[in-house]
Amino acid sequence: MKPVIALTKGRLEKQFLSYFSSLQYDTEPLIKKGRKLRIETDQFAFIFAKGPDVTTYVQYGIADLGVVGGDILAEFEPDVYDLFPLPFGKCRMAVATEQGKIWPKHKKTIASKYTSITKDFFKNKGESVEIIKLEGSVELAPILGLADGIVDIVETGTTLKENGLVVSEEFLKFSARLIANRSALKIKRNELAAVIKRLQEGQI
Ligand code: PRP
């Protein structure tokens, strides 16, 4: 059986493919995949899913390995083996709001996809907040008056800038990470060892 690798669709997928290709792996079938969600190469089977679902497929052993943002691991704390950071997908978690915004003195309203990280952050600061969960495009929330600010990942800063928002505080740094199913790591040790080693050594 070929090792199964779950990849986070979108930006991380593109960055992973360029890294994987730099390690001399064949990525052509992956680049040409179109809308397919499962692709096999000579050596691996790949599945493509959203970040939180990548951790689910790995946790339940459908995928042996996964490539996922550290932000997803911090937010959802899935029961997977967190192997090591990968040299891409670098971003930071930040509080952002509209330029010139005056924060309310007492309870702030914060919109985020990361409700657990947001809750911990403000709890540690001893600040009282109401958290509104959104699924994406959270930058809309302060602009439309749903929230005073957001907690979200910032990579290039373009999304904030183009929507008239600024960072008021940065508090965590992340990169993409390689994760593994706990039992696959033992049972399929021989099949997985080479690719894990190459993904780790490629960074040196
Ligand atoms: C993420 C994040 C920001 C954006 C930041 O969203 O939630 O919106 O990327 O990147 P930037 O600093 O390079 O502009 P994503 O593209 O994953 O989509 P989403 O908003 O639908 O979650």
PDB file of N, CA and C and ligand atoms in Angstrom, residues 11 113 135-139 152-160, ligand 1:
ATOM      1  N   ARG A  11      -3.540  27.685  -0.557  1.00  0.00           N
ATOM      2  CA  ARG A  11      -2.202  28.256  -0.495  1.00  0.00           C
ATOM      3  C   ARG A  11      -1.128  27.251  -0.034  1.00  0.00           C
ATOM      4  N   LYS A 113     -12.259  32.902  13.063  1.00  0.00           N
ATOM      5  CA  LYS A 113     -12.414  31.471  12.801  1.00  0.00           C
ATOM      6  C   LYS A 113     -11.793  30.696  13.957  1.00  0.00           C
ATOM      7  N   GLU A 135     -16.656  31.701   9.467  1.00  0.00           N
ATOM      8  CA  GLU A 135     -15.990  30.600   8.768  1.00  0.00           C
ATOM      9  C   GLU A 135     -14.906  31.068   7.805  1.00  0.00           C
ATOM     10  N   GLY A 136     -14.887  32.358   7.485  1.00  0.00           N
ATOM     11  CA  GLY A 136     -13.870  32.859   6.554  1.00  0.00           C
ATOM     12  C   GLY A 136     -14.146  34.308   6.238  1.00  0.00           C
ATOM     13  N   SER A 137     -13.249  34.922   5.452  1.00  0.00           N
ATOM     14  CA  SER A 137     -13.378  36.348   5.101  1.00  0.00           C
ATOM     15  C   SER A 137     -13.728  37.188   6.326  1.00  0.00           C
ATOM     16  N   VAL A 138     -13.059  36.921   7.419  1.00  0.00           N
ATOM     17  CA  VAL A 138     -13.389  37.583   8.690  1.00  0.00           C
ATOM     18  C   VAL A 138     -13.108  39.082   8.648  1.00  0.00           C
ATOM     19  N   GLU A 139     -12.284  39.501   7.681  1.00  0.00           N
ATOM     20  CA  GLU A 139     -11.958  40.930   7.553  1.00  0.00           C
ATOM     21  C   GLU A 139     -13.211  41.773   7.332  1.00  0.00           C
ATOM     22  N   ASP A 152      -7.037  36.772  13.442  1.00  0.00           N
ATOM     23  CA  ASP A 152      -6.901  35.970  12.232  1.00  0.00           C
ATOM     24  C   ASP A 152      -5.421  35.808  11.902  1.00  0.00           C
ATOM     25  N   ILE A 153      -5.140  34.890  10.963  1.00  0.00           N
ATOM     26  CA  ILE A 153      -3.749  34.764  10.539  1.00  0.00           C
ATOM     27  C   ILE A 153      -3.441  35.804   9.473  1.00  0.00           C
ATOM     28  N   VAL A 154      -2.213  36.291   9.546  1.00  0.00           N
ATOM     29  CA  VAL A 154      -1.715  37.259   8.574  1.00  0.00           C
ATOM     30  C   VAL A 154      -0.485  36.635   7.944  1.00  0.00           C
ATOM     31  N   GLU A 155      -0.495  36.560   6.610  1.00  0.00           N
ATOM     32  CA  GLU A 155       0.687  35.996   5.945  1.00  0.00           C
ATOM     33  C   GLU A 155       1.437  37.122   5.240  1.00  0.00           C
ATOM     34  N   THR A 156       0.891  37.634   4.144  1.00  0.00           N
ATOM     35  CA  THR A 156       1.540  38.760   3.453  1.00  0.00           C
ATOM     36  C   THR A 156       1.029  40.108   3.968  1.00  0.00           C
ATOM     37  N   GLY A 157      -0.132  40.109   4.589  1.00  0.00           N
ATOM     38  CA  GLY A 157      -0.739  41.357   5.060  1.00  0.00           C
ATOM     39  C   GLY A 157      -1.629  42.015   4.005  1.00  0.00           C
ATOM     40  N   THR A 158      -1.687  41.408   2.816  1.00  0.00           N
ATOM     41  CA  THR A 158      -2.448  42.009   1.711  1.00  0.00           C
ATOM     42  C   THR A 158      -3.948  42.080   2.005  1.00  0.00           C
ATOM     43  N   THR A 159      -4.503  41.027   2.576  1.00  0.00           N
ATOM     44  CA  THR A 159      -5.956  41.015   2.826  1.00  0.00           C
ATOM     45  C   THR A 159      -6.339  42.129   3.790  1.00  0.00           C
ATOM     46  N   LEU A 160      -5.537  42.289   4.852  1.00  0.00           N
ATOM     47  CA  LEU A 160      -5.828  43.377   5.806  1.00  0.00           C
ATOM     48  C   LEU A 160      -5.749  44.716   5.088  1.00  0.00           C
TER      49      LEU A 160
HETATM   50  C1  PRP B   1      -6.380  33.604   5.300  1.00  0.00           C
HETATM   51  C2  PRP B   1      -6.658  34.517   6.486  1.00  0.00           C
HETATM   52  C3  PRP B   1      -6.664  35.874   5.865  1.00  0.00           C
HETATM   53  C4  PRP B   1      -5.663  35.734   4.749  1.00  0.00           C
HETATM   54  C5  PRP B   1      -4.347  36.341   5.171  1.00  0.00           C
HETATM   55  O1  PRP B   1      -7.569  33.395   4.652  1.00  0.00           O
HETATM   56  O2  PRP B   1      -7.866  34.148   7.118  1.00  0.00           O
HETATM   57  O3  PRP B   1      -7.944  36.208   5.358  1.00  0.00           O
HETATM   58  O4  PRP B   1      -5.466  34.340   4.506  1.00  0.00           O
HETATM   59  O5  PRP B   1      -3.371  36.254   4.156  1.00  0.00           O
HETATM   60  P1  PRP B   1      -2.564  37.521   3.640  1.00  0.00           P
HETATM   61  O6  PRP B   1      -1.990  38.188   4.858  1.00  0.00           O
HETATM   62  O7  PRP B   1      -1.476  36.925   2.773  1.00  0.00           O
HETATM   63  O8  PRP B   1      -3.473  38.401   2.871  1.00  0.00           O
HETATM   64  P2  PRP B   1      -7.746  32.293   3.512  1.00  0.00           P
HETATM   65  O9  PRP B   1      -7.094  32.735   2.246  1.00  0.00           O
HETATM   66  O10 PRP B   1      -7.256  30.997   4.039  1.00  0.00           O
HETATM   67  O11 PRP B   1      -9.314  32.295   3.261  1.00  0.00           O
HETATM   68  P3  PRP B   1     -10.568  32.486   4.247  1.00  0.00           P
HETATM   69  O12 PRP B   1     -10.619  33.943   4.620  1.00  0.00           O
HETATM   70  O13 PRP B   1     -11.736  32.072   3.426  1.00  0.00           O
HETATM   71  O14 PRP B   1     -10.352  31.602   5.420  1.00  0.00           O
END
